Coordinates of C-alpha atoms in Angstrom, one line a residue:
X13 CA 50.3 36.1 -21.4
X14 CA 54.0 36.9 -21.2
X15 CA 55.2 35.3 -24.0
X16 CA 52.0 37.0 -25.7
X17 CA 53.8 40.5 -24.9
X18 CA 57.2 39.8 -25.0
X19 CA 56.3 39.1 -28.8
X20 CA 54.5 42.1 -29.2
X21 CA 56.8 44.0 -27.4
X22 CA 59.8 42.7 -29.5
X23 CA 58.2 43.0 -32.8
X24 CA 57.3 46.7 -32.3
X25 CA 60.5 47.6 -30.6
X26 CA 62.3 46.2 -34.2
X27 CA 59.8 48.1 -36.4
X28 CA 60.5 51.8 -34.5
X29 CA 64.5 50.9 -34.7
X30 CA 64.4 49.8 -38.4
X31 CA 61.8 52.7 -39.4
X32 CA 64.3 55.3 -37.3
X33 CA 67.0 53.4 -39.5
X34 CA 69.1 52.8 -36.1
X35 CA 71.2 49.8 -34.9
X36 CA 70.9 47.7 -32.6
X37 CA 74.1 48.9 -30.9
X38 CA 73.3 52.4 -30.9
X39 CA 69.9 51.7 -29.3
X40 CA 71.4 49.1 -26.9
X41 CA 73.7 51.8 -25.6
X42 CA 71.4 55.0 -25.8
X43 CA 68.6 52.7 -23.7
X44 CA 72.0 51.2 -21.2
X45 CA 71.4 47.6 -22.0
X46 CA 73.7 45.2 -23.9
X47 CA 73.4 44.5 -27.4
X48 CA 72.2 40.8 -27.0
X49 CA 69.7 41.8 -24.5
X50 CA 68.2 44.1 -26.9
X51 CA 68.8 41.0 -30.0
X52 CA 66.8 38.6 -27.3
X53 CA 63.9 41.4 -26.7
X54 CA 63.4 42.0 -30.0
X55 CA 62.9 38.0 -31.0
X56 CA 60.5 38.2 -28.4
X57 CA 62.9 36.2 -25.4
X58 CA 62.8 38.9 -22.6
X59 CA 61.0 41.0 -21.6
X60 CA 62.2 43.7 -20.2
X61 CA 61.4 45.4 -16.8
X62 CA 59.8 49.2 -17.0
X63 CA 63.1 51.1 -16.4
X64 CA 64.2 49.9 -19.9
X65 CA 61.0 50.1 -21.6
X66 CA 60.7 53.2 -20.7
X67 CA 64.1 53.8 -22.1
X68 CA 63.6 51.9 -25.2
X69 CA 60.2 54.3 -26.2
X70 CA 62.2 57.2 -25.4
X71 CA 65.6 56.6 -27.8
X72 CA 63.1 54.9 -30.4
X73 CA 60.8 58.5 -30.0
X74 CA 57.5 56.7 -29.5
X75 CA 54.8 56.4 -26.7
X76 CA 55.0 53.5 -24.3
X77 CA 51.6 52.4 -25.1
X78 CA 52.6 51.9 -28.7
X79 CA 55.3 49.2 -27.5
X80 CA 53.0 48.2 -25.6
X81 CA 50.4 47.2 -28.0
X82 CA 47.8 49.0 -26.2
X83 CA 44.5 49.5 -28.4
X84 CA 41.1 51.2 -28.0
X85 CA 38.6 50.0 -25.9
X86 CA 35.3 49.0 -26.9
X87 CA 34.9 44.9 -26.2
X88 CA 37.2 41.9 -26.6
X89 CA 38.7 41.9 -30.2
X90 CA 38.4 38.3 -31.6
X91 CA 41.2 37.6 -33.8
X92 CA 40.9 36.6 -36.9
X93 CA 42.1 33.3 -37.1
X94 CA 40.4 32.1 -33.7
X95 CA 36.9 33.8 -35.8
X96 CA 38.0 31.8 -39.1
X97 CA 38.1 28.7 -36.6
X98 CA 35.2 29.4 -34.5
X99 CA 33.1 30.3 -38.0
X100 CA 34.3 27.2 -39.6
X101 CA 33.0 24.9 -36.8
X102 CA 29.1 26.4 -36.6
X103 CA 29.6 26.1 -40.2
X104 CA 30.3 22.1 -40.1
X105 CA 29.6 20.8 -36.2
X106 CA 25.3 21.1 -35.6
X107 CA 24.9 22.7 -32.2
X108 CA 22.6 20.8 -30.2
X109 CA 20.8 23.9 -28.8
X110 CA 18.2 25.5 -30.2
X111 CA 17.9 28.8 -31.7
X112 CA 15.5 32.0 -30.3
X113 CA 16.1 34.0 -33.8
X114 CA 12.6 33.3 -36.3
X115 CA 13.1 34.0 -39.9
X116 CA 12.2 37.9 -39.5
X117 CA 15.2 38.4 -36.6
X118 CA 17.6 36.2 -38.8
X119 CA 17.0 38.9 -41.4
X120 CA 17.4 41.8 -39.7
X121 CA 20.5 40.7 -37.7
X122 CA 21.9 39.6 -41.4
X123 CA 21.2 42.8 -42.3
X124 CA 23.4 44.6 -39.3
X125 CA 26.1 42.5 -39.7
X126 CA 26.2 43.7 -43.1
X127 CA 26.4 47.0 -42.0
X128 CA 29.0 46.6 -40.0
X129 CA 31.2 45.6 -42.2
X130 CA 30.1 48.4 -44.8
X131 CA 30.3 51.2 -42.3
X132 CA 32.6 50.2 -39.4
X133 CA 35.9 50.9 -39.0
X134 CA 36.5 48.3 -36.6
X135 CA 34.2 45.5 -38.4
X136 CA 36.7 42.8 -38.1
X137 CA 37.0 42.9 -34.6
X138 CA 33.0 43.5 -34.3
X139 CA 32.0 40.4 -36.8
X140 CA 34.7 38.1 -35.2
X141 CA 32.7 38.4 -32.1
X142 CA 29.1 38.1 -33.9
X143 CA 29.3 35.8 -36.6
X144 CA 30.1 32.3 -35.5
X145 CA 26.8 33.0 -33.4
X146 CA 24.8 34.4 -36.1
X147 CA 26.3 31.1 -38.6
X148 CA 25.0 28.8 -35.9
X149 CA 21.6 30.2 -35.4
X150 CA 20.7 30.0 -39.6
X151 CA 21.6 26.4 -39.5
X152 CA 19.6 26.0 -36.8
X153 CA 16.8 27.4 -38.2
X154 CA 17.8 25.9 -41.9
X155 CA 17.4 22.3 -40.4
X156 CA 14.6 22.8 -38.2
X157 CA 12.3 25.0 -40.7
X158 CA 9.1 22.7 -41.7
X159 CA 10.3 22.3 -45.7
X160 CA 6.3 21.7 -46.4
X161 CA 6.3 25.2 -45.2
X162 CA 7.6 26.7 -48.9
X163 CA 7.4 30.8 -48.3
X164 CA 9.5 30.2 -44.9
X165 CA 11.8 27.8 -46.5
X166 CA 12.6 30.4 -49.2
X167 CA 12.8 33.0 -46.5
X168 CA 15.5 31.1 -44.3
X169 CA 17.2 30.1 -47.5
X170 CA 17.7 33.4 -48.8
X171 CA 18.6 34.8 -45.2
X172 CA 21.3 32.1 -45.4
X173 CA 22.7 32.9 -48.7
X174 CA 22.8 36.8 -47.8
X175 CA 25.0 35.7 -44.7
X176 CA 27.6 33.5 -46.4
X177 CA 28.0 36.1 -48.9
X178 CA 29.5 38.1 -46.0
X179 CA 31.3 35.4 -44.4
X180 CA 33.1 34.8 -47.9
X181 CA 33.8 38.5 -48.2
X182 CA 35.2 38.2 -44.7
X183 CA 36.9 35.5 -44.6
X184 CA 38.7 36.4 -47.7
X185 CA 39.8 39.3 -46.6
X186 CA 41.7 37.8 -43.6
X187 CA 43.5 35.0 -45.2
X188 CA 41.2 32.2 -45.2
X189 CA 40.6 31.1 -48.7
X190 CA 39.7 27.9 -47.5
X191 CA 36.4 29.2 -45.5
X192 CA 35.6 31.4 -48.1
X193 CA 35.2 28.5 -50.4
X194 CA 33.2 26.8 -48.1
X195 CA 30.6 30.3 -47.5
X196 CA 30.7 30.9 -51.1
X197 CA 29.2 26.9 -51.5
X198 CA 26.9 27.1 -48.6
X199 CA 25.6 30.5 -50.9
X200 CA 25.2 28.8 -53.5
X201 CA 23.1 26.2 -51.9
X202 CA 20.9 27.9 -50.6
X203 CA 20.2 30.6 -53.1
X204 CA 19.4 27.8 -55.5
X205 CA 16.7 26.2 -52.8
X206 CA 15.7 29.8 -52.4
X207 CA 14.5 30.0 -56.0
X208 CA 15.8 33.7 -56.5
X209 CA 18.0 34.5 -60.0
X210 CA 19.5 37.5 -58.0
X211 CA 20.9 35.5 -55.3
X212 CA 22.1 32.8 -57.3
X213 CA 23.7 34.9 -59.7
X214 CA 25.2 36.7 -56.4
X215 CA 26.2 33.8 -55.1
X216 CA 28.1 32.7 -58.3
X217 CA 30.0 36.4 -57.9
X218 CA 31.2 35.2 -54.4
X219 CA 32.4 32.2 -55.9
X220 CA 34.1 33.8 -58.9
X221 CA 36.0 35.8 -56.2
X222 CA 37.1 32.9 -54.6
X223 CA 38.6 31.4 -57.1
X224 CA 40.4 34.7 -58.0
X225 CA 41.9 34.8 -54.7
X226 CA 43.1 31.0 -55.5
X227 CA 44.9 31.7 -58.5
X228 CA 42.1 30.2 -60.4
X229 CA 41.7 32.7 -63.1
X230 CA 40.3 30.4 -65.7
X231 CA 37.5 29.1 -63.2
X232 CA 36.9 32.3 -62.2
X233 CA 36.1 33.6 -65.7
X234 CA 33.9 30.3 -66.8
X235 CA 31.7 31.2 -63.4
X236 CA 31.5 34.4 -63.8
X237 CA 30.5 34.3 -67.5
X238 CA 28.0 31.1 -66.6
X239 CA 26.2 32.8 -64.5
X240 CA 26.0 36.2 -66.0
X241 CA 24.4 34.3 -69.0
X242 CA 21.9 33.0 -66.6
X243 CA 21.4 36.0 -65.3
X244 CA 20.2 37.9 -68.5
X245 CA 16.7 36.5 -69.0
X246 CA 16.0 38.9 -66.1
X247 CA 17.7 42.3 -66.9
X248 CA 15.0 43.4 -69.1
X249 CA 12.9 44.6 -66.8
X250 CA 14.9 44.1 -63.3
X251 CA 17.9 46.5 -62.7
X252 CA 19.0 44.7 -59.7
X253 CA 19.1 42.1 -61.9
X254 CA 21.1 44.4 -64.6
X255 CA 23.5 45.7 -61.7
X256 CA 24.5 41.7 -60.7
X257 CA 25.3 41.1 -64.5
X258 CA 27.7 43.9 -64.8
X259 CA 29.1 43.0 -61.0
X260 CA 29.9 39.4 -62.8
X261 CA 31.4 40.8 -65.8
X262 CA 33.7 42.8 -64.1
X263 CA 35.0 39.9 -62.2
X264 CA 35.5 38.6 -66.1
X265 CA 37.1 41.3 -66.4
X266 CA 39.7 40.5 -63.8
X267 CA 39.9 37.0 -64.7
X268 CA 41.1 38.0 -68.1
X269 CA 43.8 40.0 -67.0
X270 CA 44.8 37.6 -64.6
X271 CA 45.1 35.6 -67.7
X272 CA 47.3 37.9 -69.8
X273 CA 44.7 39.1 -72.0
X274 CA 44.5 42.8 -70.9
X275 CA 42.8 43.8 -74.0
X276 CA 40.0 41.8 -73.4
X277 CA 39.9 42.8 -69.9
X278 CA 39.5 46.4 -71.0
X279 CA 37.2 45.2 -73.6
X280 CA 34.8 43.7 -70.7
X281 CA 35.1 46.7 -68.5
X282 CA 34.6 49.4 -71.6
X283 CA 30.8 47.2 -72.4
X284 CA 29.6 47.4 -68.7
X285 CA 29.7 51.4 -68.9
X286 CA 26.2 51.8 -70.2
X287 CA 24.8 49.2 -68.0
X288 CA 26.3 51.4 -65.4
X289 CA 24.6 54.1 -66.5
X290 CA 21.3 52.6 -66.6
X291 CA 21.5 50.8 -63.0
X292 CA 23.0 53.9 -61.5
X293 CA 25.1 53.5 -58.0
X294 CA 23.8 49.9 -56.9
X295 CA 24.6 47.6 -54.2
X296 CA 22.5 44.6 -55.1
X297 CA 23.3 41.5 -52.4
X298 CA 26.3 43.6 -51.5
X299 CA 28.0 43.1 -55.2
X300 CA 28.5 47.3 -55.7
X301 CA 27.6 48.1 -58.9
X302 CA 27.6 51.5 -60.9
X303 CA 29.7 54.2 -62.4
X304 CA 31.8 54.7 -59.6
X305 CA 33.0 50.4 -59.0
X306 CA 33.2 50.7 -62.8
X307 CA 35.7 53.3 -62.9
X308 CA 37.8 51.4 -59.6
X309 CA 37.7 48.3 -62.0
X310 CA 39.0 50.3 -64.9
X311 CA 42.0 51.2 -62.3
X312 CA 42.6 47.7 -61.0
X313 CA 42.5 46.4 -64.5
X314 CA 45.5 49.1 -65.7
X315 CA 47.6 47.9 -62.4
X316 CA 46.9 44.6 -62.8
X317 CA 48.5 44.2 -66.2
X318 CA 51.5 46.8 -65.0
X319 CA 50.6 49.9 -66.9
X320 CA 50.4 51.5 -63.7
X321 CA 50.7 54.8 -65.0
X322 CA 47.3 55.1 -66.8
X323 CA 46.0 53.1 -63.5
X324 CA 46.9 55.8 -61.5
X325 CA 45.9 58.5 -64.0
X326 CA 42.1 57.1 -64.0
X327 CA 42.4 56.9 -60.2
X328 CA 42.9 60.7 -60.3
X329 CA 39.5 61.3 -62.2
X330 CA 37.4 59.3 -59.2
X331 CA 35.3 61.1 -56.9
X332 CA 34.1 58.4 -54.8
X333 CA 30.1 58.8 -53.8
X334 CA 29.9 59.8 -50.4
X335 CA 27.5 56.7 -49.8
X336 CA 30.7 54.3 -50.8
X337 CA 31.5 51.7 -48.2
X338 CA 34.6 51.9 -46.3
X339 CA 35.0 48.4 -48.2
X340 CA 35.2 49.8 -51.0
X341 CA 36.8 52.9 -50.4
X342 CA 39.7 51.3 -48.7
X343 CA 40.1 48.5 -51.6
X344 CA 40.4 51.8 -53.7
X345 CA 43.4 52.7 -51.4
X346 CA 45.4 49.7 -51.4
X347 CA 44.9 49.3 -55.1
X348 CA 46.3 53.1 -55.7
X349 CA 49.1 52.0 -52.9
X350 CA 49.9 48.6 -55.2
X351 CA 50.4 50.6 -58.2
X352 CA 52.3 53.4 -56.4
X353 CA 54.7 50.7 -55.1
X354 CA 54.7 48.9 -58.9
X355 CA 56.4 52.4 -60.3
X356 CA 58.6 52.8 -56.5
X357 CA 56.8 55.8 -55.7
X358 CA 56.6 55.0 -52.0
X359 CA 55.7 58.2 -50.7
X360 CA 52.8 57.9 -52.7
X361 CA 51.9 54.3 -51.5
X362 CA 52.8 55.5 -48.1
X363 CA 50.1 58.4 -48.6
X364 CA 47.1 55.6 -49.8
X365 CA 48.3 53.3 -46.6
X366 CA 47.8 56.0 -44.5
X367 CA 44.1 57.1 -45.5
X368 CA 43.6 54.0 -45.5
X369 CA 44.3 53.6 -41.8
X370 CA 42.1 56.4 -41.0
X371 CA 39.1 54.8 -42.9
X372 CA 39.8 51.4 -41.4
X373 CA 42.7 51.0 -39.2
X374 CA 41.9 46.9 -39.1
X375 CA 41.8 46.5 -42.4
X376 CA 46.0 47.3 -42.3
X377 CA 45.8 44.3 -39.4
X378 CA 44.0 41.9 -40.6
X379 CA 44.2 42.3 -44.6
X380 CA 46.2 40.7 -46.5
X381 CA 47.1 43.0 -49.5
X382 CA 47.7 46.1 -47.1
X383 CA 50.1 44.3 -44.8
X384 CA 51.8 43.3 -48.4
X385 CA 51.5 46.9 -49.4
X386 CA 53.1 48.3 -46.0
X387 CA 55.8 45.7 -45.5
X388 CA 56.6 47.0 -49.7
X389 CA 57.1 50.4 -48.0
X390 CA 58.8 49.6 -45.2
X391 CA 61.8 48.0 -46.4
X392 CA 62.1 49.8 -49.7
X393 CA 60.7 53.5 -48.8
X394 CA 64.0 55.7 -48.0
X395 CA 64.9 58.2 -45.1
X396 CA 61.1 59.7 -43.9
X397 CA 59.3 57.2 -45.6
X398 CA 60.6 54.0 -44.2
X399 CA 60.4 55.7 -40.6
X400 CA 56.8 56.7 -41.3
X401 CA 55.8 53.4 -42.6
X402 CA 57.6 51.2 -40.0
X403 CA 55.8 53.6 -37.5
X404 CA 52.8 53.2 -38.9
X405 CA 53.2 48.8 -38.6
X406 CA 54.1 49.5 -35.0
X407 CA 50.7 51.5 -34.8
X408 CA 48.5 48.8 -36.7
X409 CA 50.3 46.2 -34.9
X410 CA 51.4 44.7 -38.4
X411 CA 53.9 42.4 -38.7
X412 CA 56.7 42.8 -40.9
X413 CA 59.2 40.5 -40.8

């Protein structure tokens, strides 16, 4: 436990001196302590007794508790890697216990967890706690459900392929590609045994990300297409149906840019409008569909292919629904904050991180693309800037090395 805090200690101690732009020799002598003690506390070797930490927040100018580490109560925070591990094995070791949930709690705790993550600040901490339980327990009930018993089958099934869908999203978001490829094939599976075109065509979308998030434009593109041809038989009538299609085609959209081929990209995003306006503001098996995601795509498309400067003028135009997730409201942030950096405006990246932080103060933690976009800021960002963004690592508890 120590070692634990020393590290912490150390790390935030270097992110207030470099964000205050002072030396370790000025700092070593403001605080009384040598210049190698202060090298050795800041790699995490010592650490130091109270008298000198005290010191240290004082010359650095921030609270103890923020050198500390300290963060809000409110039950054990699960890290995410320890989840990612603990998900992965109720995802591939069968528990030998047997589950209390039927198909109709299953559902409805699916459903929560879902909410969580759409509407919780501190969902990452929340679902690292909940979901290697709530993985083991539709398993469970996946191998134990009587498969003469057809309508229960489909019910568990499409229970299962609702709950991977969030563990991809999840997963993703924290790093681990390699479990989200794993949720986004357990989805799959069981939205095909589940019978439903929705589903599967969601489940195809999770994939499609996936492979995004591996470099894999091309695959990406060839799913996402694939399956929004599947999908159209059932748009005439079905504007869940419609909302999926256009969710896939902007993930085409992506792919292509990815690709180099901006123009089609555009192309793809410019044909989805009137679908958009026939669905309205959707969020079919979590895929977030309508005028609104439309209009973020048109932005991330524009960044994407570094003509940040019309990215950032659409951003300007978009009035996100009050009904938005904080999902998709802080994706909005970061990608503003990535095109901000792409044109070294880092007061205005600095602004998007920071709104950010108030919609979802884990999601600078624990994702990937904001810790990329903060540690941008911190060591480019001059005079205020830099200070304010180092400050604001120290606060998240981000590491920037």
């Amino acid at each position: 436990m120590d070692d634990e805090l020393a590290r912490t200690f150390g790390q935030r101690v270097r992110f207030a001196r470099q964000g205050n732009r002072q030396t370790q020799s000025v700092v070593a002598g403001l605080s009384g302590i040598t210049t190698d003690y202060l090298y050795q506390i800041e790699r995490g070797k010592k650490l130091p007794a109270l008298p000198v930490a005290v010191e240290l927040a004082r010359v650095l100018r921030v609270p103890l508790s923020t050198l500390l580490g300290e963060t809000p109560t409110g039950g054990p925070a699960v890290p995410p890697l320890e989840a990612g591990a603990a998900i992965h094995q109720a995802m591939t070791w069968a528990s030998p216990a047997q589950t209390s949930l039927d198909v109709t709690n299953l559902h409805r705790q699916v459903e929560s967890a879902w909410g969580t993550w759409q509407s919780s600040e501190r969902r990452y901490s929340q679902l690292g706690r909940e979901l290697p339980t709530l993985v083991t327990a539709t398993e469970q009930l996946r191998r134990t459900t009587d498969e003469t018993d057809a309508v229960l089958t489909r019910q568990v099934q499409r229970c299962a392929a609702d709950l991977y869908g969030l563990v991809r999203t999840v997963a993703k978001r924290v790093g681990r590609v390699d479990l989200a490829l794993l949720a986004a094939d357990r989805g799959i599976a069981a939205a095909e045994v589940a019978g439903d075109p929705v589903r599967r065509a969601a489940a195809h979308w999770n994939l499609a990300h996936v492979l995004l998030a591996q470099d894999q434009p091309e695959g990406a593109e060839a799913v996402a297409l694939h399956a929004a041809e599947n999908i159209a038989p059932h748009t005439a009538d079905d504007l869940d149906a419609l909302a999926v299609r256009g969710s896939l085609q902007l993930i085409a959209a992506m792919a292509s840019v990815r690709l180099g081929k901006p123009w089609r990209a555009r192309d793809r995003v410019r044909a989805v409008v009137p679908l958009a306006e026939r669905t309205g503001e959707r969020n079919v098996c979590w895929t977030a569909f309508g005028p609104t995601n439309v209009a973020i795509f048109a932005v991330s498309v524009e960044v994407e292919a570094g003509d940040t400067g019309e990215g950032l003028r659409l951003a300007e135009r978009i009035v996100p629904e009050p009904s938005m997730s904080i999902e998709r409201r802080v994706a909005f942030h970061l990608e503003q904050a990535k095109g901000y950096n792409q044109r070294q405006n880092y007061a205005g990246a600095l602004v998007m991180l920071q709104a950010a932080s108030v919609e979802a103060p884990e999601d600078l933690t624990y994702r990937p693309a904001a810790r990329r976009a903060l540690h941008t800021v911190v060591q480019r960002g001059r005079g205020a800037v830099g200070r304010q963004a180092a400050q604001l690592a120290s606060r998240m508890g981000t590491t920037i090395s």
